[in-house]
């Protein structure tokens, strides 16, 4: 409470100075409090911490909260457990630290989707949805690319995504897909392999995923780093599929902002314009001699300092 009050006073005085500088009068002062957006809101994909997270789960969750993270996206779900911890226990520890589980990454156990295994994939999603209702998530997201070597194979995968979406919707959860770079490769009808050469003929797999899935059943979580690695501009993709891309993975080569290859300002500007509310930081392996926690803290510091992050 004290902190909120202090933050409010600090913001209020900054706005007062701002109004004074631009020659504002009483009326602009009255309007000023509406501009206060409060604490920044961003989350973490827990894959970023690898094995470090569960070594001392309760303490580590509190550390994440202190760093400024406010919600989490799970990885490591399987058989009612999250990274080997019973899932309701995991949820309790998370919530005790003041964090909320809003999403979860889950892959079905098969890679090639065919009429012969679609029923088993549906059964897998039913069990997964039941568990995720208990976890209280908003999203259940598939992060792995199934076999997509031809236009026909991509379309069959889209049917399976739609089926997963129906199962998720029945449970009150949104089903989504998360990309790496190979979704920006191209396929052709009757093809035997996808082609990563962006000048080759064919259709971009990601575009086919969006166009061949039902907007009421399948949303997209765009990993902005992998989009760039796939030779595409994440801002253009957010503009092109404003209604479909509903969450982001905020990621760089390592700690956010260090590589210089990502324009996070334009990414956040577009995301807010699109009314995106879910931003999950993700971090791959840190260089030798550094912990994942150091990297995750570095990412939070970057977002807290960045003026374009609300
Ligand atoms: Mg990602």
XYZ file of C-alpha atoms and ligand atoms in Angstrom:
311
model
C 0.000 0.000 0.000
C 2.766 2.401 0.972
C 4.538 1.658 -2.260
C 1.453 2.327 -4.336
C 0.916 5.613 -2.586
C 4.535 6.621 -3.069
C 4.388 5.634 -6.749
C 1.229 7.640 -7.155
C 2.724 10.731 -5.556
C 5.867 10.403 -7.643
C 3.876 10.056 -10.861
C 1.540 12.867 -9.896
C 4.418 15.241 -9.268
C 6.073 14.318 -12.566
C 2.837 15.053 -14.353
C 2.533 18.358 -12.532
C 5.995 19.334 -13.712
C 5.112 18.147 -17.211
C 2.009 20.297 -17.315
C 3.963 23.261 -16.058
C 6.621 22.794 -18.740
C 4.088 22.786 -21.541
C 2.303 25.746 -19.967
C -0.626 23.665 -18.782
C -3.324 25.076 -16.551
C -5.763 23.581 -14.086
C -7.677 21.696 -16.747
C -4.697 19.655 -17.899
C -3.894 18.878 -14.274
C -7.351 17.456 -13.807
C -6.965 15.247 -16.827
C -3.495 14.078 -15.804
C -4.301 11.135 -13.481
C -5.902 9.223 -16.364
C -2.479 8.965 -17.955
C -1.072 7.019 -15.025
C -0.939 3.429 -16.179
C 0.418 2.016 -12.928
C 2.855 -0.855 -12.563
C 4.285 -2.390 -15.694
C 2.853 -5.754 -16.538
C 4.913 -8.553 -18.048
C 5.260 -12.277 -17.552
C 7.808 -15.054 -17.889
C 7.890 -18.344 -19.772
C 9.403 -20.559 -17.056
C 11.357 -22.639 -19.587
C 13.774 -19.669 -19.359
C 14.967 -20.877 -15.949
C 15.437 -24.536 -16.820
C 16.349 -26.670 -13.822
C 17.174 -23.640 -11.661
C 13.505 -22.916 -10.908
C 12.545 -26.096 -9.062
C 15.720 -26.276 -6.936
C 14.045 -24.003 -4.391
C 10.628 -23.338 -5.877
C 9.013 -21.174 -3.196
C 12.021 -18.886 -2.837
C 12.538 -18.658 -6.569
C 8.921 -17.677 -7.197
C 9.340 -14.856 -4.701
C 12.524 -13.767 -6.484
C 10.623 -13.537 -9.773
C 7.917 -11.445 -8.159
C 10.533 -9.066 -6.744
C 12.176 -8.747 -10.164
C 8.873 -7.384 -11.497
C 7.261 -10.382 -13.175
C 3.557 -10.646 -12.466
C 2.420 -13.746 -14.376
C 3.857 -16.979 -15.708
C 3.523 -19.261 -18.662
C 4.270 -22.866 -17.810
C 6.492 -25.361 -19.560
C 7.173 -28.871 -18.366
C 3.554 -30.030 -17.884
C 3.068 -33.801 -18.010
C 1.009 -36.382 -16.134
C -0.520 -33.819 -13.785
C 2.887 -32.425 -12.857
C 4.910 -29.360 -13.773
C 8.635 -30.111 -13.965
C 7.938 -33.076 -11.707
C 6.083 -31.042 -9.048
C 2.432 -31.986 -8.473
C 0.577 -29.298 -10.433
C -1.746 -28.037 -7.686
C 1.241 -27.746 -5.369
C 3.035 -25.806 -8.114
C 0.022 -23.515 -8.494
C -0.206 -22.890 -4.751
C 3.484 -21.983 -4.456
C 3.154 -19.653 -7.460
C 0.108 -17.882 -6.081
C 1.581 -17.649 -2.576
C 4.375 -15.600 -4.153
C 1.811 -13.253 -5.719
C 2.240 -14.587 -9.254
C -0.470 -15.894 -11.543
C -0.268 -18.796 -14.009
C -1.951 -17.505 -17.169
C -0.678 -19.835 -19.878
C 0.995 -23.184 -20.482
C 3.048 -24.703 -23.295
C 2.086 -28.260 -24.150
C 2.914 -30.509 -27.115
C 0.970 -33.612 -28.060
C 3.134 -36.750 -27.912
C 3.187 -37.308 -31.694
C 4.933 -35.257 -34.328
C 3.248 -36.446 -37.511
C -0.522 -35.946 -37.598
C -2.540 -38.512 -39.504
C -6.095 -39.876 -39.586
C -4.727 -42.897 -37.667
C -3.697 -40.864 -34.608
C -6.098 -37.909 -34.530
C -8.303 -39.587 -31.897
C -5.341 -40.127 -29.575
C -4.285 -36.495 -30.053
C -7.819 -35.385 -29.147
C -7.768 -37.596 -26.032
C -4.458 -36.027 -25.071
C -5.928 -32.509 -25.360
C -9.019 -33.506 -23.359
C -6.916 -34.719 -20.426
C -4.650 -31.662 -20.770
C -7.634 -29.281 -20.824
C -9.128 -30.901 -17.684
C -5.857 -30.339 -15.821
C -5.476 -26.793 -17.124
C -8.961 -25.826 -15.960
C -7.704 -26.660 -12.461
C -4.584 -24.582 -13.046
C -6.816 -21.679 -14.057
C -5.005 -20.699 -17.262
C -6.290 -18.450 -20.011
C -4.230 -20.171 -22.738
C -3.021 -23.652 -23.614
C -0.376 -23.207 -26.292
C 1.372 -25.679 -28.564
C 4.996 -24.585 -28.999
C 6.232 -27.322 -31.329
C 5.824 -27.574 -35.076
C 4.333 -30.846 -36.291
C 5.453 -32.338 -39.598
C 4.546 -29.804 -42.310
C 6.273 -30.774 -45.553
C 3.482 -30.040 -48.022
C 0.466 -27.766 -48.312
C -1.772 -30.797 -47.703
C 0.109 -31.761 -44.554
C -0.135 -28.168 -43.259
C -3.887 -28.190 -43.854
C -4.296 -31.457 -41.973
C -2.343 -29.995 -39.056
C -4.735 -27.013 -39.125
C -7.696 -29.389 -38.793
C -6.060 -30.926 -35.743
C -5.435 -27.425 -34.309
C -9.142 -26.656 -34.816
C -10.070 -29.863 -32.977
C -7.744 -28.923 -30.105
C -9.359 -25.476 -30.126
C -12.852 -26.983 -29.767
C -11.712 -29.079 -26.803
C -10.037 -26.063 -25.184
C -13.081 -23.823 -25.790
C -15.360 -26.391 -24.146
C -13.135 -26.113 -21.084
C -13.203 -22.298 -21.202
C -9.573 -22.026 -22.350
C -8.105 -20.578 -25.544
C -5.935 -22.863 -27.650
C -2.963 -21.282 -29.368
C 0.138 -21.938 -31.415
C 3.653 -20.616 -30.754
C 6.246 -20.381 -33.544
C 9.956 -20.850 -33.988
C 11.676 -19.886 -37.272
C 10.705 -22.880 -39.439
C 7.063 -21.788 -39.631
C 8.308 -19.044 -41.955
C 9.585 -21.631 -44.428
C 7.521 -22.348 -47.538
C 5.581 -25.360 -48.740
C 4.027 -26.348 -52.065
C 1.176 -28.760 -52.904
C 2.487 -32.320 -53.005
C 5.822 -31.170 -51.527
C 8.269 -33.513 -49.831
C 9.983 -30.925 -47.585
C 9.603 -27.305 -46.587
C 11.962 -24.728 -48.069
C 13.606 -22.103 -45.862
C 14.764 -20.032 -48.856
C 12.408 -17.090 -48.729
C 12.706 -16.561 -52.484
C 11.484 -20.052 -53.236
C 7.964 -20.568 -54.521
C 5.147 -21.679 -52.278
C 3.271 -20.409 -49.247
C 4.663 -19.510 -45.842
C 3.570 -22.166 -43.345
C 2.676 -19.559 -40.686
C 0.326 -17.814 -43.129
C -1.339 -21.130 -43.970
C -1.731 -21.852 -40.249
C -3.528 -18.536 -39.737
C -5.702 -18.839 -42.842
C -6.706 -22.468 -42.341
C -7.615 -22.327 -38.661
C -10.859 -20.993 -37.239
C -10.428 -17.570 -35.545
C -12.891 -18.700 -32.871
C -10.802 -21.762 -32.069
C -7.124 -20.928 -32.552
C -5.111 -17.900 -31.425
C -1.420 -17.208 -32.026
C 1.371 -16.360 -29.659
C 4.038 -14.724 -31.801
C 7.635 -15.314 -30.749
C 9.110 -12.079 -32.054
C 12.723 -13.289 -32.025
C 12.007 -16.454 -33.995
C 9.913 -14.410 -36.420
C 12.978 -12.250 -37.122
C 15.156 -15.371 -37.401
C 12.644 -16.687 -39.916
C 13.347 -13.616 -42.064
C 10.100 -11.773 -41.241
C 9.156 -8.579 -39.433
C 7.090 -9.222 -36.276
C 5.472 -5.766 -36.549
C 4.233 -6.554 -40.062
C 2.887 -9.866 -38.824
C 1.058 -8.168 -35.947
C -0.436 -5.708 -38.437
C -1.383 -8.437 -40.898
C -2.969 -10.702 -38.261
C -4.073 -8.184 -35.644
C -7.084 -10.246 -34.594
C -5.223 -13.583 -34.472
C -1.932 -12.764 -32.692
C -3.095 -12.297 -29.123
C 0.048 -12.898 -27.062
C 3.798 -12.445 -27.543
C 7.054 -14.068 -26.610
C 9.416 -11.219 -25.852
C 12.765 -12.675 -26.689
C 16.205 -11.724 -27.965
C 19.296 -13.794 -28.749
C 20.078 -13.701 -25.030
C 19.208 -10.979 -22.495
C 16.654 -8.528 -23.943
C 18.113 -5.569 -25.752
C 21.700 -6.866 -25.809
C 21.988 -8.153 -29.375
C 20.772 -4.930 -30.994
C 18.918 -6.989 -33.592
C 15.448 -6.561 -32.067
C 13.427 -3.341 -32.271
C 11.360 -3.785 -29.131
C 10.013 -0.246 -29.212
C 8.111 -0.796 -32.467
C 7.052 -4.255 -31.286
C 5.527 -2.931 -28.041
C 3.943 0.064 -29.812
C 2.194 -2.266 -32.257
C 1.245 -4.726 -29.516
C -0.470 -2.010 -27.469
C -2.192 -0.705 -30.600
C -3.497 -4.265 -31.105
C -4.615 -4.396 -27.439
C -2.301 -7.322 -26.663
C -2.067 -7.855 -22.905
C 0.071 -10.973 -22.561
C 3.830 -10.591 -22.874
C 5.996 -13.544 -21.890
C 9.736 -12.993 -21.605
C 11.745 -15.936 -22.828
C 15.446 -16.595 -22.532
C 17.589 -19.353 -24.018
C 20.794 -20.636 -22.431
C 23.053 -18.001 -20.857
C 26.798 -17.961 -21.578
C 29.022 -20.111 -19.384
C 29.521 -18.632 -15.927
C 26.094 -16.995 -15.805
C 22.901 -18.356 -14.303
C 19.525 -18.297 -16.003
C 18.252 -16.251 -13.053
C 20.797 -13.520 -13.823
C 19.536 -13.430 -17.408
C 15.887 -13.384 -16.406
C 16.616 -10.516 -14.013
C 18.456 -8.671 -16.804
C 15.389 -9.021 -19.017
C 13.121 -7.612 -16.286
C 15.498 -4.680 -15.754
C 15.431 -3.932 -19.472
C 11.612 -3.878 -19.545
C 11.374 -1.784 -16.379
C 13.769 0.825 -17.823
C 12.241 0.883 -21.315
C 9.976 3.918 -21.681
C 7.885 2.180 -24.333
C 6.811 -0.638 -21.969
C 3.578 0.101 -20.129
Mg 9.330 -18.690 -27.626
